mmCIF file of C-alpha atoms and ligand atoms in Angstrom:
data_model
loop_
_atom_site.group_PDB
_atom_site.id
_atom_site.type_symbol
_atom_site.label_atom_id
_atom_site.label_comp_id
_atom_site.label_asym_id
_atom_site.label_seq_id
_atom_site.Cartn_x
_atom_site.Cartn_y
_atom_site.Cartn_z
ATOM 1 C CA MET I 1243 -74.929 160.714 -0.957
ATOM 2 C CA GLU I 1244 -72.176 162.038 -3.110
ATOM 3 C CA LEU I 1245 -69.220 164.384 -2.449
ATOM 4 C CA ARG I 1246 -67.431 166.489 -5.125
ATOM 5 C CA ILE I 1247 -63.693 165.884 -4.569
ATOM 6 C CA ALA I 1248 -60.408 166.967 -6.141
ATOM 7 C CA GLY I 1249 -58.886 163.669 -4.970
ATOM 8 C CA ILE I 1250 -57.611 161.507 -2.019
ATOM 9 C CA THR I 1251 -54.442 160.697 -0.511
ATOM 10 C CA GLU I 1252 -54.394 157.306 1.227
ATOM 11 C CA GLU I 1253 -51.285 157.831 3.373
ATOM 12 C CA SER I 1254 -50.269 161.297 4.399
ATOM 13 C CA VAL I 1255 -48.084 162.509 7.437
ATOM 14 C CA VAL I 1256 -48.397 166.366 6.680
ATOM 15 C CA ASP I 1257 -52.165 166.702 6.987
ATOM 16 C CA GLY I 1258 -52.646 166.171 10.772
ATOM 17 C CA PRO I 1259 -51.176 163.888 13.448
ATOM 18 C CA GLY I 1260 -49.912 160.441 12.460
ATOM 19 C CA LEU I 1261 -50.706 158.594 9.285
ATOM 20 C CA ARG I 1262 -53.725 159.976 7.778
ATOM 21 C CA PHE I 1263 -56.412 159.302 4.927
ATOM 22 C CA VAL I 1264 -57.030 162.672 3.243
ATOM 23 C CA VAL I 1265 -60.088 163.818 1.112
ATOM 24 C CA PHE I 1266 -59.410 167.078 -0.732
ATOM 25 C CA VAL I 1267 -62.896 168.414 -1.321
ATOM 26 C CA GLN I 1268 -63.564 170.346 -4.557
ATOM 27 C CA GLY I 1269 -64.707 173.989 -4.454
ATOM 28 C CA CYS I 1270 -63.566 177.096 -2.775
ATOM 29 C CA ARG I 1271 -64.890 180.598 -3.142
ATOM 30 C CA ARG I 1272 -62.144 182.483 -1.384
ATOM 31 C CA ARG I 1273 -59.369 182.664 -3.877
ATOM 32 C CA CYS I 1274 -56.613 183.354 -1.301
ATOM 33 C CA PRO I 1275 -53.617 184.670 -2.991
ATOM 34 C CA GLY I 1276 -50.806 182.122 -2.635
ATOM 35 C CA CYS I 1277 -53.173 179.230 -2.165
ATOM 36 C CA GLN I 1278 -51.486 175.892 -2.735
ATOM 37 C CA ASN I 1279 -54.484 174.153 -4.080
ATOM 38 C CA GLU I 1280 -55.848 176.452 -6.877
ATOM 39 C CA ASP I 1281 -57.013 173.245 -8.690
ATOM 40 C CA THR I 1282 -59.597 172.807 -5.959
ATOM 41 C CA TRP I 1283 -61.380 176.207 -6.401
ATOM 42 C CA ASP I 1284 -63.832 175.550 -9.248
ATOM 43 C CA PRO I 1285 -67.140 173.887 -7.791
ATOM 44 C CA ALA I 1286 -67.739 172.155 -11.071
ATOM 45 C CA GLY I 1287 -64.309 170.681 -11.215
ATOM 46 C CA GLY I 1288 -62.963 167.417 -9.825
ATOM 47 C CA TYR I 1289 -65.251 164.400 -9.649
ATOM 48 C CA ALA I 1290 -68.354 163.240 -7.514
ATOM 49 C CA VAL I 1291 -67.877 160.046 -5.510
ATOM 50 C CA ALA I 1292 -70.374 158.262 -3.247
ATOM 51 C CA VAL I 1293 -69.381 158.697 0.495
ATOM 52 C CA THR I 1294 -70.151 154.918 0.920
ATOM 53 C CA GLU I 1295 -67.276 154.414 -1.632
ATOM 54 C CA LEU I 1296 -64.844 156.722 0.349
ATOM 55 C CA LEU I 1297 -65.878 154.899 3.675
ATOM 56 C CA GLU I 1298 -64.818 151.566 2.087
ATOM 57 C CA GLN I 1299 -61.569 152.946 1.059
ATOM 58 C CA ILE I 1300 -60.731 154.190 4.431
ATOM 59 C CA LYS I 1301 -61.843 150.885 6.062
ATOM 60 C CA HIS I 1302 -59.221 149.292 3.859
ATOM 61 C CA ALA I 1303 -56.525 151.943 4.718
ATOM 62 C CA ARG I 1304 -53.924 150.299 7.097
ATOM 63 C CA LEU I 1305 -52.386 151.917 10.205
ATOM 64 C CA ILE I 1306 -54.040 155.280 9.667
ATOM 65 C CA LYS I 1307 -54.743 157.374 12.725
ATOM 66 C CA GLY I 1308 -57.389 159.298 11.255
ATOM 67 C CA VAL I 1309 -58.881 161.052 8.365
ATOM 68 C CA THR I 1310 -58.466 164.592 7.186
ATOM 69 C CA PHE I 1311 -60.918 166.683 5.173
ATOM 70 C CA SER I 1312 -59.134 169.464 3.332
ATOM 71 C CA GLY I 1313 -59.796 171.387 0.149
ATOM 72 C CA GLY I 1314 -61.151 173.218 -1.187
ATOM 73 C CA GLU I 1315 -63.609 174.073 1.500
ATOM 74 C CA PRO I 1316 -65.225 171.334 3.394
ATOM 75 C CA PHE I 1317 -67.869 173.454 4.744
ATOM 76 C CA LEU I 1318 -69.424 174.049 1.381
ATOM 77 C CA GLN I 1319 -70.471 170.333 1.463
ATOM 78 C CA PRO I 1320 -71.252 169.793 5.124
ATOM 79 C CA ALA I 1321 -73.776 167.091 4.876
ATOM 80 C CA PRO I 1322 -71.759 164.476 3.162
ATOM 81 C CA LEU I 1323 -68.760 165.121 5.081
ATOM 82 C CA ALA I 1324 -70.616 165.021 8.394
ATOM 83 C CA TRP I 1325 -72.046 161.658 7.488
ATOM 84 C CA LEU I 1326 -68.485 160.346 6.583
ATOM 85 C CA GLY I 1327 -67.073 161.904 9.705
ATOM 86 C CA ARG I 1328 -69.462 160.153 12.033
ATOM 87 C CA GLN I 1329 -68.696 156.740 10.201
ATOM 88 C CA VAL I 1330 -64.931 157.332 10.584
ATOM 89 C CA LYS I 1331 -65.262 157.991 14.164
ATOM 90 C CA LYS I 1332 -67.316 154.664 14.721
ATOM 91 C CA LEU I 1333 -64.083 152.999 13.324
ATOM 92 C CA GLY I 1334 -62.106 154.551 16.141
ATOM 93 C CA LEU I 1335 -60.392 157.004 13.848
ATOM 94 C CA ASP I 1336 -60.021 160.824 14.563
ATOM 95 C CA VAL I 1337 -61.111 163.594 12.084
ATOM 96 C CA VAL I 1338 -59.291 166.849 11.387
ATOM 97 C CA THR I 1339 -61.184 169.475 9.250
ATOM 98 C CA PHE I 1340 -59.277 172.254 7.476
ATOM 99 C CA THR I 1341 -61.290 175.282 6.596
ATOM 100 C CA GLY I 1342 -61.077 178.693 5.402
ATOM 101 C CA TYR I 1343 -63.817 179.981 7.802
ATOM 102 C CA THR I 1344 -62.903 181.099 11.199
ATOM 103 C CA TRP I 1345 -64.373 178.836 14.111
ATOM 104 C CA GLU I 1346 -66.457 181.906 15.097
ATOM 105 C CA GLU I 1347 -68.042 182.098 11.646
ATOM 106 C CA LEU I 1348 -68.815 178.396 11.860
ATOM 107 C CA LEU I 1349 -70.341 178.548 15.275
ATOM 108 C CA SER I 1350 -72.575 181.343 13.804
ATOM 109 C CA LEU I 1351 -73.466 179.360 10.545
ATOM 110 C CA ALA I 1352 -74.175 176.293 12.660
ATOM 111 C CA GLN I 1353 -77.115 177.910 14.419
ATOM 112 C CA GLU I 1354 -79.016 178.115 11.110
ATOM 113 C CA ASN I 1355 -77.358 175.243 9.051
ATOM 114 C CA ARG I 1356 -77.910 171.717 10.674
ATOM 115 C CA ALA I 1357 -75.245 170.084 8.388
ATOM 116 C CA VAL I 1358 -72.656 172.675 9.556
ATOM 117 C CA LYS I 1359 -73.387 171.937 13.056
ATOM 118 C CA GLU I 1360 -73.131 168.027 12.307
ATOM 119 C CA LEU I 1361 -69.794 168.489 10.487
ATOM 120 C CA LEU I 1362 -68.351 170.516 13.538
ATOM 121 C CA GLU I 1363 -69.689 167.696 15.858
ATOM 122 C CA ALA I 1364 -68.004 165.036 13.693
ATOM 123 C CA SER I 1365 -64.652 166.667 13.772
ATOM 124 C CA ASP I 1366 -62.079 166.403 16.551
ATOM 125 C CA TYR I 1367 -59.964 169.282 15.423
ATOM 126 C CA LEU I 1368 -60.422 172.236 13.276
ATOM 127 C CA VAL I 1369 -57.765 174.251 11.502
ATOM 128 C CA ASP I 1370 -59.505 177.432 10.785
ATOM 129 C CA GLY I 1371 -59.119 180.641 8.735
ATOM 130 C CA PRO I 1372 -58.015 181.498 5.226
ATOM 131 C CA PHE I 1373 -54.501 181.506 4.106
ATOM 132 C CA ILE I 1374 -53.031 185.091 4.291
ATOM 133 C CA LEU I 1375 -49.979 185.503 2.207
ATOM 134 C CA SER I 1376 -48.540 188.392 4.328
ATOM 135 C CA GLU I 1377 -48.822 186.279 7.287
ATOM 136 C CA ARG I 1378 -47.137 183.288 5.913
ATOM 137 C CA ASP I 1379 -44.977 181.174 8.405
ATOM 138 C CA LEU I 1380 -43.698 177.818 7.323
ATOM 139 C CA SER I 1381 -42.560 177.054 10.848
ATOM 140 C CA LEU I 1382 -46.140 176.646 11.973
ATOM 141 C CA PRO I 1383 -47.335 172.776 12.363
ATOM 142 C CA PHE I 1384 -49.977 171.970 9.872
ATOM 143 C CA ARG I 1385 -50.798 175.647 9.097
ATOM 144 C CA GLY I 1386 -49.622 178.126 6.447
ATOM 145 C CA SER I 1387 -50.109 181.385 7.891
ATOM 146 C CA ARG I 1388 -49.993 182.856 11.558
ATOM 147 C CA ASN I 1389 -53.845 183.847 11.550
ATOM 148 C CA GLN I 1390 -54.939 180.090 11.203
ATOM 149 C CA ARG I 1391 -55.612 178.245 14.447
ATOM 150 C CA ILE I 1392 -55.818 174.719 15.617
ATOM 151 C CA ILE I 1393 -59.093 174.242 17.566
ATOM 152 C CA ASP I 1394 -59.579 171.351 19.836
ATOM 153 C CA LEU I 1395 -63.445 170.956 19.323
ATOM 154 C CA HIS I 1396 -63.817 168.645 22.517
ATOM 155 C CA LYS I 1397 -62.178 171.124 24.686
ATOM 156 C CA GLU I 1398 -63.536 174.078 22.835
ATOM 157 C CA ARG I 1399 -60.181 175.931 22.940
ATOM 158 C CA VAL I 1400 -57.300 176.805 20.539
ATOM 159 C CA VAL I 1401 -54.330 174.632 21.005
ATOM 160 C CA GLU I 1402 -50.718 174.895 19.749
ATOM 161 C CA ASP I 1403 -50.417 171.653 17.822
ATOM 162 C CA LEU I 1404 -52.314 168.404 16.976
ATOM 163 C CA ASP I 1405 -51.600 165.165 18.828
HETATM 164 S S1 LIG D 1380 -59.402 178.835 1.904
HETATM 165 FE FE1 LIG D 1380 -57.834 177.239 1.649
HETATM 166 S S2 LIG D 1380 -58.472 176.352 -0.429
HETATM 167 FE FE2 LIG D 1380 -59.699 178.025 -0.293
HETATM 168 S S3 LIG D 1380 -58.437 179.607 -1.545
HETATM 169 FE FE3 LIG D 1380 -57.972 180.051 0.602
HETATM 170 S S4 LIG D 1380 -56.138 178.493 1.018
HETATM 171 FE FE4 LIG D 1380 -56.954 177.737 -1.082
#
């Protein structure tokens, strides 16, 4: 199974709690003004990679606490990410997924799309909502605008920070 990505970062401290392996997926339809990742918008851009290859890279990453799926829009490629997320969790690592959808939109989509449901189940935390320039706030942990929220998907509630 392949995933189209813009790239990876093997060691990040700004994409979730602790040291993290980050997968930046390719493709996003939202075109939020002020988006920091415009290079990830084109669904035909980036490059395809086998999820098994990404898993091998993650296994060799040292000292990471978890893996982050960012973008681009992860929920445009939910099936390969759900598979990868499940394997990552088997390694004892956590999964944080950033999305331009709201949590409520994804719960609705999950009723019809099994892969969306599986990606939600494979994620420990969701950082949701599009970037809104007029609500930009650089003081927020792991978010760019005030409308975006951190959801603890185990507790099924909004939390203030990732831990
Ligand atoms: S949802 Fe995220 S990646 Fe997509 S345009 Fe908005 S800020 Fe950029």
